[in-house]
PDB file of C-alpha atoms and ligand atoms in Angstrom:
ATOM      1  CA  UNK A   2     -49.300-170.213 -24.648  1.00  0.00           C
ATOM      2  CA  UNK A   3     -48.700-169.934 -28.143  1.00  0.00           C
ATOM      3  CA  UNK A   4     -51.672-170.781 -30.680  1.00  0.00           C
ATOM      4  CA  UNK A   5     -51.845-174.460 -32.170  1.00  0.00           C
ATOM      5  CA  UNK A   6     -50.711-174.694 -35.722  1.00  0.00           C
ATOM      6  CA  UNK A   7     -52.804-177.444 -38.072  1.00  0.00           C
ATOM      7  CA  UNK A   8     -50.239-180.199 -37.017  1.00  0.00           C
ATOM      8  CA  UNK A   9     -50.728-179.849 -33.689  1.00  0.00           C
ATOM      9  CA  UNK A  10     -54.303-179.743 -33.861  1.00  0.00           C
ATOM     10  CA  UNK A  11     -53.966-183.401 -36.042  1.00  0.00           C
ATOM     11  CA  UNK A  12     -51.662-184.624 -33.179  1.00  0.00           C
ATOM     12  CA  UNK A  13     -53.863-184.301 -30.515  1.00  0.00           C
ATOM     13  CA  UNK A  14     -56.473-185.748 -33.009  1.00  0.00           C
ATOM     14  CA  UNK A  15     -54.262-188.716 -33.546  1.00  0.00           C
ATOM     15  CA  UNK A  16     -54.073-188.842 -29.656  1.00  0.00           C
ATOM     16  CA  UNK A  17     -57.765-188.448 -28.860  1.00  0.00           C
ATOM     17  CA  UNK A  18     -58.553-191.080 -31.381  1.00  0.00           C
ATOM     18  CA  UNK A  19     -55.975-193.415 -30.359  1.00  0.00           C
ATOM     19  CA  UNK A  20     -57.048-193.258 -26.778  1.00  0.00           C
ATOM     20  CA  UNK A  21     -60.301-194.592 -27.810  1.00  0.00           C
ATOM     21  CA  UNK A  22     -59.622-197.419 -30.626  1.00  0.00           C
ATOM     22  CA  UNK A  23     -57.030-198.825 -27.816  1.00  0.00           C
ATOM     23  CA  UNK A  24     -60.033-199.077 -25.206  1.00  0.00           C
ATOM     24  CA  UNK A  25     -62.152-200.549 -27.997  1.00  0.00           C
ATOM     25  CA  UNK A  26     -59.937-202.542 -29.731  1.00  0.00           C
ATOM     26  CA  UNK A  27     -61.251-206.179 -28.768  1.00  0.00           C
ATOM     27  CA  UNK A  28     -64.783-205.790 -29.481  1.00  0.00           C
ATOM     28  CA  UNK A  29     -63.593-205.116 -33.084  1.00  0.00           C
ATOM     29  CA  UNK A  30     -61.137-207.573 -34.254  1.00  0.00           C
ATOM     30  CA  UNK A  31     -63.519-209.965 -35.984  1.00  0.00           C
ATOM     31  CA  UNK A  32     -62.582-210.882 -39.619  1.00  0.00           C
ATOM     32  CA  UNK A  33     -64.793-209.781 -41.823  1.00  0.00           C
ATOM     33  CA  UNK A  34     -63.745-211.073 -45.096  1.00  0.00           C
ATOM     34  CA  UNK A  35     -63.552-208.230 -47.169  1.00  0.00           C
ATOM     35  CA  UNK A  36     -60.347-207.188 -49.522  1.00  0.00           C
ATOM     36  CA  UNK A  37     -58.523-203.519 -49.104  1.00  0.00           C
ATOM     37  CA  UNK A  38     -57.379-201.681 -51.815  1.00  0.00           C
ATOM     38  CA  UNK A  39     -54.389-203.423 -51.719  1.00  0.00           C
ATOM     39  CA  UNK A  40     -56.132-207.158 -51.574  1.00  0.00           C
ATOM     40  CA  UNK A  41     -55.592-207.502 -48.075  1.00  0.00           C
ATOM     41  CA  UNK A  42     -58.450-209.211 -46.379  1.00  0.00           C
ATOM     42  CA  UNK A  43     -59.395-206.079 -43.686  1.00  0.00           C
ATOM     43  CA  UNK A  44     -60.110-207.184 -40.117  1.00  0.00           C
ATOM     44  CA  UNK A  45     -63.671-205.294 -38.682  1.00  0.00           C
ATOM     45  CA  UNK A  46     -60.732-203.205 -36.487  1.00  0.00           C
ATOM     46  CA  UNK A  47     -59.488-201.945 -40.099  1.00  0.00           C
ATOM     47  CA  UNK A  48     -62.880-200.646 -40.944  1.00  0.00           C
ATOM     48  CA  UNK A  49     -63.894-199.284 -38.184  1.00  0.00           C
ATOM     49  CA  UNK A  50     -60.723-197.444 -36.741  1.00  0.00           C
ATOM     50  CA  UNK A  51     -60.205-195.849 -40.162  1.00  0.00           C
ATOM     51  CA  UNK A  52     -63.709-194.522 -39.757  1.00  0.00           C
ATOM     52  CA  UNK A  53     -62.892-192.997 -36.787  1.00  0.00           C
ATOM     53  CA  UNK A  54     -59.055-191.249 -37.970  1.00  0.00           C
ATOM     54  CA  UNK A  55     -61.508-190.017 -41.007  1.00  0.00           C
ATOM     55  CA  UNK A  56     -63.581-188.185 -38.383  1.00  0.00           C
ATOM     56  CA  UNK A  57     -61.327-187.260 -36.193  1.00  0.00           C
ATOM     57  CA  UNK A  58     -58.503-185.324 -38.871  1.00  0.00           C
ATOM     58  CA  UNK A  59     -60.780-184.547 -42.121  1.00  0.00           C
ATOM     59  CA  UNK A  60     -62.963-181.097 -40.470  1.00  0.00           C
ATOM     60  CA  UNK A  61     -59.598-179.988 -39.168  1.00  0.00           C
ATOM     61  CA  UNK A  62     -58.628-176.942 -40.387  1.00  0.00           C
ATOM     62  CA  UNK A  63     -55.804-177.093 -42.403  1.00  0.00           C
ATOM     63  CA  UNK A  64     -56.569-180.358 -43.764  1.00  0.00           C
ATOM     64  CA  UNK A  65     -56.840-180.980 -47.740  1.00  0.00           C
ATOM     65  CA  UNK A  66     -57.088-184.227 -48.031  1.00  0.00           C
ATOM     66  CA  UNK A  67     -57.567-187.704 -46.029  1.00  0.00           C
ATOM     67  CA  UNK A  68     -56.496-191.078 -47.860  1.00  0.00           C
ATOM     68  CA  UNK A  69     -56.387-193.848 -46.553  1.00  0.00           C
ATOM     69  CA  UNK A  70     -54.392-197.936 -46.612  1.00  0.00           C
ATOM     70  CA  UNK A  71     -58.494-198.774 -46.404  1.00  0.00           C
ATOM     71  CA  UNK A  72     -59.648-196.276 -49.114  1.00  0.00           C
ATOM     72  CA  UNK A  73     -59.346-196.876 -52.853  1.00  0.00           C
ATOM     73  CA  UNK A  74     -59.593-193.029 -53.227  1.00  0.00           C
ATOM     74  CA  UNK A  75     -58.139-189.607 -51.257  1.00  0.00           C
ATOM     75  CA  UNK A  76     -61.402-187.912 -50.098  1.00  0.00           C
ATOM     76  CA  UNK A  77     -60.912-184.393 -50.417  1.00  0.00           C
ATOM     77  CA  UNK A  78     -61.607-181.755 -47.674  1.00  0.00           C
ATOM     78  CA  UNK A  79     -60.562-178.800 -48.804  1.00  0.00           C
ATOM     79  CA  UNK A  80     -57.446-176.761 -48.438  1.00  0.00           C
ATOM     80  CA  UNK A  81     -54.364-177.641 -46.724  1.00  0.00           C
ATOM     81  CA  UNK A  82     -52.190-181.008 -45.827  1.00  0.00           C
ATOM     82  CA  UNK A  83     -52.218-184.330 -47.596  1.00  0.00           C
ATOM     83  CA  UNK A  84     -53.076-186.957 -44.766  1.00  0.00           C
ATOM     84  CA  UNK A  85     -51.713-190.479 -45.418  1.00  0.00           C
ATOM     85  CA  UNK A  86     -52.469-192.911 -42.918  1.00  0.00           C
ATOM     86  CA  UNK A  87     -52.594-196.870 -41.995  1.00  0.00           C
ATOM     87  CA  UNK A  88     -55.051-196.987 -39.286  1.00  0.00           C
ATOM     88  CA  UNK A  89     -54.359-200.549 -38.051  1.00  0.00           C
ATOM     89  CA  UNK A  90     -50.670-201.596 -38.870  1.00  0.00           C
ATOM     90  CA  UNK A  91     -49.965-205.098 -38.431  1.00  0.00           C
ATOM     91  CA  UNK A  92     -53.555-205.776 -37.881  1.00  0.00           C
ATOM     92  CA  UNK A  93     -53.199-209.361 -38.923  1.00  0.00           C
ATOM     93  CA  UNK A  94     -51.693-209.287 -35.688  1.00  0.00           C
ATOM     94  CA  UNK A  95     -55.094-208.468 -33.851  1.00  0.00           C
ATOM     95  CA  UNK A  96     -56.370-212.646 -33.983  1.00  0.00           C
ATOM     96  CA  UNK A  97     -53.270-213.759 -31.885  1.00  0.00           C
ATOM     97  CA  UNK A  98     -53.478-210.677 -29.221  1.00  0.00           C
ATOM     98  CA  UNK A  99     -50.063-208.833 -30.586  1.00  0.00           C
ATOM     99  CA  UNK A 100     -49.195-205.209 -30.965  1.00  0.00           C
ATOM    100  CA  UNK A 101     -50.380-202.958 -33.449  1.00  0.00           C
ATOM    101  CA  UNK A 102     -50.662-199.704 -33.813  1.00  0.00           C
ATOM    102  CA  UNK A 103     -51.394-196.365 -36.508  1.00  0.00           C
ATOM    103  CA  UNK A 104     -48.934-194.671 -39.034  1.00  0.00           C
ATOM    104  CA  UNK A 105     -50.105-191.073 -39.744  1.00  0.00           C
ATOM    105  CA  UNK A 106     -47.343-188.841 -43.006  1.00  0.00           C
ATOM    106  CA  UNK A 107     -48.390-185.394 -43.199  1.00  0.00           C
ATOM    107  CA  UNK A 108     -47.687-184.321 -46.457  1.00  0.00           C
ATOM    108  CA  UNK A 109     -47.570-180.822 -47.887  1.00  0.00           C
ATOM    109  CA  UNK A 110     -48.838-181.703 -51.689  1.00  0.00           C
ATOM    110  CA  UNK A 111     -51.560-183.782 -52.974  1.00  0.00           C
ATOM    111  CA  UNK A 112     -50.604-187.285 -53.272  1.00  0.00           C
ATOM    112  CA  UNK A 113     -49.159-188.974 -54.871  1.00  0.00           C
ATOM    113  CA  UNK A 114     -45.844-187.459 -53.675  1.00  0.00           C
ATOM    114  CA  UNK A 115     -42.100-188.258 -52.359  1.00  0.00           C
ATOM    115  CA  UNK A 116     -41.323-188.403 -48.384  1.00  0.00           C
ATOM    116  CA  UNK A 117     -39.684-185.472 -49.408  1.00  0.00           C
ATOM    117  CA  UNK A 118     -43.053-183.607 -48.860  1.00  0.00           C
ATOM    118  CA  UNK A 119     -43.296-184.990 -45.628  1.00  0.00           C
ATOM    119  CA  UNK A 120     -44.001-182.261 -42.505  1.00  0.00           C
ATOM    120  CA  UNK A 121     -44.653-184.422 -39.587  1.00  0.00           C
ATOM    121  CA  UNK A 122     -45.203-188.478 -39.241  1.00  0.00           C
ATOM    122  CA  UNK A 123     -46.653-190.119 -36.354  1.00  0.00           C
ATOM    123  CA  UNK A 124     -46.942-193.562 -34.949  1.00  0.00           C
ATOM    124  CA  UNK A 125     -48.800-194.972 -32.546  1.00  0.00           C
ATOM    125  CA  UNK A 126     -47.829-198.445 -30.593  1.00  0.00           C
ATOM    126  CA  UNK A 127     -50.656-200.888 -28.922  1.00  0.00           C
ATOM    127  CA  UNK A 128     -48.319-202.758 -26.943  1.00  0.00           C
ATOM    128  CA  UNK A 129     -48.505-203.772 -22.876  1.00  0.00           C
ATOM    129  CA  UNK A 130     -49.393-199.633 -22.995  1.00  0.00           C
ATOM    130  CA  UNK A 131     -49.743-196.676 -25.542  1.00  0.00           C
ATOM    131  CA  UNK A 132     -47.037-194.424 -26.625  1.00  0.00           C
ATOM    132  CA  UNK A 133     -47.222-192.157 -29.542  1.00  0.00           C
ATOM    133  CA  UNK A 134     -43.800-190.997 -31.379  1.00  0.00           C
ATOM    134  CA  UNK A 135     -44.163-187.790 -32.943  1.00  0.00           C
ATOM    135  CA  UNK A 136     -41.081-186.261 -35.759  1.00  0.00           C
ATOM    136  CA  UNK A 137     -42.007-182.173 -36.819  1.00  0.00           C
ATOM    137  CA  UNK A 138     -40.313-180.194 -39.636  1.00  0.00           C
ATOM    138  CA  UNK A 139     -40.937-177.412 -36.950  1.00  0.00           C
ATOM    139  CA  UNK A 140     -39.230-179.706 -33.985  1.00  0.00           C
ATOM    140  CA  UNK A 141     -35.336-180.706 -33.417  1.00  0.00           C
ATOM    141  CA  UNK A 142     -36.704-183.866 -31.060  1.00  0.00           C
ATOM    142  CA  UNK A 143     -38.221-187.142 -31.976  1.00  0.00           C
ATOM    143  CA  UNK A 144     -40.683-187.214 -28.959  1.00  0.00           C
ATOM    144  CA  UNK A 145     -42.194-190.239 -27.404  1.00  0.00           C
ATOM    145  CA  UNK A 146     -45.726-189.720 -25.531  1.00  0.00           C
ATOM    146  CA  UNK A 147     -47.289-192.143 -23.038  1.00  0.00           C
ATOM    147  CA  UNK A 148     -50.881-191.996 -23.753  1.00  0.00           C
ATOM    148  CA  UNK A 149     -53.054-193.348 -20.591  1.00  0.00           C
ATOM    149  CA  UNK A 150     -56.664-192.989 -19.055  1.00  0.00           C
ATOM    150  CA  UNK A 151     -57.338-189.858 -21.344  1.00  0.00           C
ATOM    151  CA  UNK A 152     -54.180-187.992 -20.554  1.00  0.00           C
ATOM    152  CA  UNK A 153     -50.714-188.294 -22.222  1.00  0.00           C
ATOM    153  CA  UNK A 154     -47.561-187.763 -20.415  1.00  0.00           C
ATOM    154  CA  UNK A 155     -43.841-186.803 -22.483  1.00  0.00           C
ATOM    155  CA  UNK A 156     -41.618-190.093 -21.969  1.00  0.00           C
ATOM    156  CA  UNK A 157     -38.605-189.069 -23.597  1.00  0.00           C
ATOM    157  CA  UNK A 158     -37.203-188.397 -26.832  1.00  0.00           C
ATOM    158  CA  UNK A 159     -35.452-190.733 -29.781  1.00  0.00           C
ATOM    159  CA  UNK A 160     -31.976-190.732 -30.822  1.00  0.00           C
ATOM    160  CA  UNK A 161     -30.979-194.155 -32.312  1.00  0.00           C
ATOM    161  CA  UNK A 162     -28.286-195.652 -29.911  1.00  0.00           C
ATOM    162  CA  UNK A 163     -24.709-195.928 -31.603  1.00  0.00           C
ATOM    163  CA  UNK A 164     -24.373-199.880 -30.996  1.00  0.00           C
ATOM    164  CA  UNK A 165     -27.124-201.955 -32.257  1.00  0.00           C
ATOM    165  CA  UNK A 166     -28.840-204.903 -31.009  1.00  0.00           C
ATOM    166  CA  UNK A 167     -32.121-205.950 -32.876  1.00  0.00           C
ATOM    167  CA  UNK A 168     -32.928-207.469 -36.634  1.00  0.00           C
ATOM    168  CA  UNK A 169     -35.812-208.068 -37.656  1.00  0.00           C
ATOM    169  CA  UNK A 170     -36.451-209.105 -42.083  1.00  0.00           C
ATOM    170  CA  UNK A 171     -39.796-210.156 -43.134  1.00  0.00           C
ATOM    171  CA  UNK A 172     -40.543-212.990 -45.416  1.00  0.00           C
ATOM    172  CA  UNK A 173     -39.938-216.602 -45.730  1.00  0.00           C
ATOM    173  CA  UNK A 174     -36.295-217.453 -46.931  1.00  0.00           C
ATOM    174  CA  UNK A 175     -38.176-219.708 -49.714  1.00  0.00           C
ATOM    175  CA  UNK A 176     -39.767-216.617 -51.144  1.00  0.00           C
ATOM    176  CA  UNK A 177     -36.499-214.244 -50.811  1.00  0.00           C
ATOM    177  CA  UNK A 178     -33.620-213.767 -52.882  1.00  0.00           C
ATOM    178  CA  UNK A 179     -30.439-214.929 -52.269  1.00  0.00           C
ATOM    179  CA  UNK A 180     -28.964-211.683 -51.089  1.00  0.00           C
ATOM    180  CA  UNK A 181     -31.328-210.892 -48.598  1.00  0.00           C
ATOM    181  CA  UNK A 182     -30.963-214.256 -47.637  1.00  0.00           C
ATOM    182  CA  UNK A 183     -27.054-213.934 -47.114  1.00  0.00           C
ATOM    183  CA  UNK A 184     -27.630-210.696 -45.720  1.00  0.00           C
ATOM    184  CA  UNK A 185     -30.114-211.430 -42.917  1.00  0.00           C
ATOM    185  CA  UNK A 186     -28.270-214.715 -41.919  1.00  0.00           C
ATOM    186  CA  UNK A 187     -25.288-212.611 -41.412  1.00  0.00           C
ATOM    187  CA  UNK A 188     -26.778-209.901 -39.838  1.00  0.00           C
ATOM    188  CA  UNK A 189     -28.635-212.865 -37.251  1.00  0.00           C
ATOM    189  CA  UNK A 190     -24.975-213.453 -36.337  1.00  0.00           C
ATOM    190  CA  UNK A 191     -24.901-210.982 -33.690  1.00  0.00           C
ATOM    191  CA  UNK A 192     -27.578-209.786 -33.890  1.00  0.00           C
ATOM    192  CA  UNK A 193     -31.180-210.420 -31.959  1.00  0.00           C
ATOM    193  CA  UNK A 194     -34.208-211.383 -34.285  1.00  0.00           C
ATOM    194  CA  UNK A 195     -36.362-209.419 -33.120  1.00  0.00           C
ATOM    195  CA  UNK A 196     -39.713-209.724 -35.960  1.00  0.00           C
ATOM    196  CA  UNK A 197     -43.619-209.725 -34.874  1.00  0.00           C
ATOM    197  CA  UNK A 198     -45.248-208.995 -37.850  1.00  0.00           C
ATOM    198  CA  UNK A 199     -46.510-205.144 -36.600  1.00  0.00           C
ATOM    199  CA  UNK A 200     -43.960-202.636 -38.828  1.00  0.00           C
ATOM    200  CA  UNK A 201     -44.281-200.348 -35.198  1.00  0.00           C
ATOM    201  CA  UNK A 202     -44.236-202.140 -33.332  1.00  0.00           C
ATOM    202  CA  UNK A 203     -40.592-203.902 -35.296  1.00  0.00           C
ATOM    203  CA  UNK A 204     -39.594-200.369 -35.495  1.00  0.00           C
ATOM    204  CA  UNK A 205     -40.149-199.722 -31.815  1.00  0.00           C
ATOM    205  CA  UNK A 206     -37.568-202.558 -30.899  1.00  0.00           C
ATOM    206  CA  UNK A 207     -35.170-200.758 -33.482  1.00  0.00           C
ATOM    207  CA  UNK A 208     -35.753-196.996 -32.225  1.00  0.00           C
ATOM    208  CA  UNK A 209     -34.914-198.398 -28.376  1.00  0.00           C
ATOM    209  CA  UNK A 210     -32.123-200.679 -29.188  1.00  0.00           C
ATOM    210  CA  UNK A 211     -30.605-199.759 -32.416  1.00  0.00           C
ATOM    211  CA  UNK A 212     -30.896-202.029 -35.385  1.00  0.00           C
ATOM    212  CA  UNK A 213     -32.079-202.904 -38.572  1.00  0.00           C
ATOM    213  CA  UNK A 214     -36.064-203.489 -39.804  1.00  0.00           C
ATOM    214  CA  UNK A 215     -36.459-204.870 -42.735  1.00  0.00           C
ATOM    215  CA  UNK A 216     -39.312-205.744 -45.425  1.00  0.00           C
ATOM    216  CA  UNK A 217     -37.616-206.868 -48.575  1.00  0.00           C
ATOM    217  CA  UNK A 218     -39.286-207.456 -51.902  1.00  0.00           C
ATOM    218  CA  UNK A 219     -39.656-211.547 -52.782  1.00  0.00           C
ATOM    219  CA  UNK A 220     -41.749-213.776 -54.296  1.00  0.00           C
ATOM    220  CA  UNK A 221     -44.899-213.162 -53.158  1.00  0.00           C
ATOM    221  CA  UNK A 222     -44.283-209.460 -52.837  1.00  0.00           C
ATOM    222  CA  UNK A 223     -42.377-208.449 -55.966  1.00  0.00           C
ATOM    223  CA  UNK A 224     -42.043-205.007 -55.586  1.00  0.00           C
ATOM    224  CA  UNK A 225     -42.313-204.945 -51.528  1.00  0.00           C
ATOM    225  CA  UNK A 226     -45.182-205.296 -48.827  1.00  0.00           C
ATOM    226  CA  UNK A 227     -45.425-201.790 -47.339  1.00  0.00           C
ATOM    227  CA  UNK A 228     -46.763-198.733 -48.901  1.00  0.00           C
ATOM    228  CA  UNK A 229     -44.859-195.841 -49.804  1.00  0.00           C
ATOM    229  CA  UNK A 230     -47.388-193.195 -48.402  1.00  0.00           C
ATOM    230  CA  UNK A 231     -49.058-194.898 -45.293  1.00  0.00           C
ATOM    231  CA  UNK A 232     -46.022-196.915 -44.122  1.00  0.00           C
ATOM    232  CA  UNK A 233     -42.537-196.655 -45.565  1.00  0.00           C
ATOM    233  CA  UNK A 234     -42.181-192.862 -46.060  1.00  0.00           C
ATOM    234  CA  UNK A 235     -43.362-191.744 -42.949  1.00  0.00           C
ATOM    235  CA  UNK A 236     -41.517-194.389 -40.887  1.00  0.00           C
ATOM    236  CA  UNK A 237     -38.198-193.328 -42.729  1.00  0.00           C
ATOM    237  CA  UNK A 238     -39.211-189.735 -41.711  1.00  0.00           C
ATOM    238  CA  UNK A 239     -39.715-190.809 -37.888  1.00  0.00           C
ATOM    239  CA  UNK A 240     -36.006-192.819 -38.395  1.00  0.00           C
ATOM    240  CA  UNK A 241     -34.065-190.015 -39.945  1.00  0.00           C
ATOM    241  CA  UNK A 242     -34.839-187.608 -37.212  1.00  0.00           C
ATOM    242  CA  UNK A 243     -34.143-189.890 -34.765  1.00  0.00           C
ATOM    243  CA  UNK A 244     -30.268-189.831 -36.469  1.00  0.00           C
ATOM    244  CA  UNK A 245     -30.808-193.691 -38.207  1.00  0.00           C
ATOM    245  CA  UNK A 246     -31.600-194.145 -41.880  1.00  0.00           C
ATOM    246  CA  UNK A 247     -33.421-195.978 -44.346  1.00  0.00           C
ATOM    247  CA  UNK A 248     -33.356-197.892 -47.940  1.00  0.00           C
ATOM    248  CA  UNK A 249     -35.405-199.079 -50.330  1.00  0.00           C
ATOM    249  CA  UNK A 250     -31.950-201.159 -51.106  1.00  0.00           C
ATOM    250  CA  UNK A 251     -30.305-198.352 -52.921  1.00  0.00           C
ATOM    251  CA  UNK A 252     -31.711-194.729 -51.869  1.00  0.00           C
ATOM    252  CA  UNK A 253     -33.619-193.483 -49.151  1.00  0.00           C
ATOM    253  CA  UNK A 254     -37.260-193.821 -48.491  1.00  0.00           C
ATOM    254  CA  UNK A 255     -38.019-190.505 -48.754  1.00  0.00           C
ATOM    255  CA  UNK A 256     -36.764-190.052 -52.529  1.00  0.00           C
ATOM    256  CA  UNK A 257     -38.693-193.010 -53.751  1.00  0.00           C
ATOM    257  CA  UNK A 258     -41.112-191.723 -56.065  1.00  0.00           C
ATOM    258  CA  UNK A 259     -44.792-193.581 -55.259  1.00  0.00           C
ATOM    259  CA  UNK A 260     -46.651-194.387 -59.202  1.00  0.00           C
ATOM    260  CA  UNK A 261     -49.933-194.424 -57.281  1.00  0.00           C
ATOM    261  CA  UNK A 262     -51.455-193.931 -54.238  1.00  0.00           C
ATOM    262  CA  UNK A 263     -51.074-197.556 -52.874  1.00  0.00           C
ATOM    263  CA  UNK A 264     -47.429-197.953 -54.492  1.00  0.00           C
ATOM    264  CA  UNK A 265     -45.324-200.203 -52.272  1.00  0.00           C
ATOM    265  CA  UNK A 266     -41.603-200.801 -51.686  1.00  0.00           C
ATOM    266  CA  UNK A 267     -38.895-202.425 -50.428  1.00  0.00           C
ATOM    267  CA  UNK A 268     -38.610-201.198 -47.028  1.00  0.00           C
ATOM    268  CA  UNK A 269     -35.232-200.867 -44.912  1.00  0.00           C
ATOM    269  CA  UNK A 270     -35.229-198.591 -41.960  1.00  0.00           C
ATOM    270  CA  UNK A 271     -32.306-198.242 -39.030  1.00  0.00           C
ATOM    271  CA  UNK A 272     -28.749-197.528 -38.145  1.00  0.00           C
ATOM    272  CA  UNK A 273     -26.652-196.290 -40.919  1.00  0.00           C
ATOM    273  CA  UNK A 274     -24.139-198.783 -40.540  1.00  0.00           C
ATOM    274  CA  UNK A 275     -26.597-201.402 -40.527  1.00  0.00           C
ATOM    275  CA  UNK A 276     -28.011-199.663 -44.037  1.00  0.00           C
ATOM    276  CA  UNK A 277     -24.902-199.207 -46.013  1.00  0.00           C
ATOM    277  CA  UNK A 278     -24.985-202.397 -45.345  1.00  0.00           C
ATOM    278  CA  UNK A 279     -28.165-203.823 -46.941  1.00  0.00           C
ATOM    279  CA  UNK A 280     -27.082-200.883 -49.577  1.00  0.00           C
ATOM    280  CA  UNK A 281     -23.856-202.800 -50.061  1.00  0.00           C
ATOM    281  CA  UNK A 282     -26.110-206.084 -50.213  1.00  0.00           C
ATOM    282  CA  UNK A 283     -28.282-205.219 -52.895  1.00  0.00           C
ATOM    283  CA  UNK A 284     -27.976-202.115 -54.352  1.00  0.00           C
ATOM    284  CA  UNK A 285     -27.541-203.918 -57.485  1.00  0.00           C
ATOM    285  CA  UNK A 286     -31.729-204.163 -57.353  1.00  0.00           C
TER     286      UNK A 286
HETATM  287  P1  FDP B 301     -50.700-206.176 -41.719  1.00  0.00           P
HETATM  288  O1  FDP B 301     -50.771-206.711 -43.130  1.00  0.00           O
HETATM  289  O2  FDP B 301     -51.003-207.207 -40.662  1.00  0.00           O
HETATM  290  O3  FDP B 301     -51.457-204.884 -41.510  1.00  0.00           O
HETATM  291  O4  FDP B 301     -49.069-203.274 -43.252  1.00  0.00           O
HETATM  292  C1  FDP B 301     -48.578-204.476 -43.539  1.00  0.00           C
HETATM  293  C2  FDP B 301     -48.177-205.325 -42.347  1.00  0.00           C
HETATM  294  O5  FDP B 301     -49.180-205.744 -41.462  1.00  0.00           O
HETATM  295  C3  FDP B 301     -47.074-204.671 -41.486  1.00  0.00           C
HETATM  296  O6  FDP B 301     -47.486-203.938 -40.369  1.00  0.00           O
HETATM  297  C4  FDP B 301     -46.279-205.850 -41.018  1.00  0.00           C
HETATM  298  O7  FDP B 301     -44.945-205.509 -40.722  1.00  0.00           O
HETATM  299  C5  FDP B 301     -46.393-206.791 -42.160  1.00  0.00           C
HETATM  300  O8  FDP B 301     -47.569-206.461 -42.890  1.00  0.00           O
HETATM  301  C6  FDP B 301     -46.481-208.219 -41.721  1.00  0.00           C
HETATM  302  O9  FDP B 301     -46.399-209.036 -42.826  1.00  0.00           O
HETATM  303  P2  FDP B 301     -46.079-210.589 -42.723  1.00  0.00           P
HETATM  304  O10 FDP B 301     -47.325-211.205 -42.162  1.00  0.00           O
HETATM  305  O11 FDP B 301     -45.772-210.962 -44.118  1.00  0.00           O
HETATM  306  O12 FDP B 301     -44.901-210.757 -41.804  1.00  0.00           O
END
């Protein structure tokens, strides 16, 4: 058998760890009232599991760094990969017993840094069961894992369908502009809205079925809800090698440059079609 590599060793981290927050997860999801870096009121579940990833994945060797969607600062732990990860996606999610799940970019510089240094991104879906979807610089496969009673099982692998079915854009039409609005009611046309409020768990309805996810910028969010590092550039990693693409409205995810560690952006992520599309939409900005 050969030897693990660092990004295996954080996989079966991210595995080990997830086993545990999903048996946990309800004795956790109390609010607790206090604000994230990104002045996001954190549920208890946002504390605590990013406690856990921390010491799970920052005395692995081969890890530099661990930062965090619930840490102002990137902790350093000495030399190797950049870890970027949102513990609890969609946790607001967590009051009204929906999915959530974990977003995990392994980067190959310090942050902050394009998706371009990405090596590996991860995510992890709490839904009616636990799979983990895993995209490698050193793999060809998108592979989905079934994670259950301690053990995790290979389900199959990701290749965006050709036809698409699911749509899914954030926001309130109030608060968007009026080309996302003309874009998303022609896209609900025929298409399925498919939107839950958990960015995996979204994305998981677009990976199966082909589609579009989208979380534009509006009023309320001017320059975008998601963050570059935890959430947008790894998820347009996981899409690209499963064959879809993604958009921050013009370019891809992966070449947006993040000013800071909690930068955000517009966030597009699917079939190609379906993105030349919102390109064609609003690619004037
Ligand atoms: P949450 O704030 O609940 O952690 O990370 C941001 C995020 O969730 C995404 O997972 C999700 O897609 C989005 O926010 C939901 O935002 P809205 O409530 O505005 O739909």
């Amino acid at each position: 058998m050969a030897a693990m590599n660092t990004i295996d060793r954080i996989e079966r981290a991210v595995r080990e760890t997830s086993h545990y927050v999903k048996r946990n997860l309800g004795t956790h999801a109390g609010k607790r009232g206090q604000t994230n870096p990104s002045d996001e009121v954190q549920t208890g579940a946002d504390v605590w599991s990013d406690d856990l990833f921390f010491d799970a994945l920052a005395p692995l060797d081969g890890v530099g760094s661990y930062t965090s969607e619930e840490r102002s600062e990137t902790v350093d732990c000495g030399e190797g990969y950049a870890i970027a990860i949102d513990p609890l996606d969609g946790s607001g999610n967590l009051a009204s017993n929906n999915s959530v799940g974990t977003i995990v970019g392994v980067y190959d510089r310090p942050l902050p840094t394009s998706g371009r240094d990405l090596v590996a991104a991860m995510m992890v879906l709490h839904g009616p069961y636990t799979t983990m979807t895993v995209a490698r610089a050193d793999s060809d496969v998108v592979q989905e894992y079934l994670l259950r009673d301690g053990h995790n099982e290979r389900r199959g692998v990701f290749e965006l369908p050709e036809d698409y079915a699911v749509v899914g854009i954030a926001g309130k039409p109030i608060d968007r502009s009026e080309q996302v609005n003309a874009l998303a009611e022609d896209l609900q046309r025929d298409l399925k809205l498919r939107y839950g409020g958990a960015t995996v768990a979204d994305l998981a309805q677009v990976l199966e079925y082909g589609g579009l996810f989208g979380y534009p910028k509006s009023e309320v969010y001017p320059e975008g809800k998601l963050r570059i590092h935890f959430e947008a550039a790894p998820l347009a990693y996981l899409v690209e090698a499963a064959g879809g693409d993604s958009s921050d409205g013009q370019k891809s995810l992966l070449d947006v440059e993040p000013g800071g560690l909690h930068a955000r952006t517009p966030t597009f992520l699917g079939n190609s079609e379906l993105i030349e599309q919102v390109e064609a939409a609003l690619g004037g900005g």
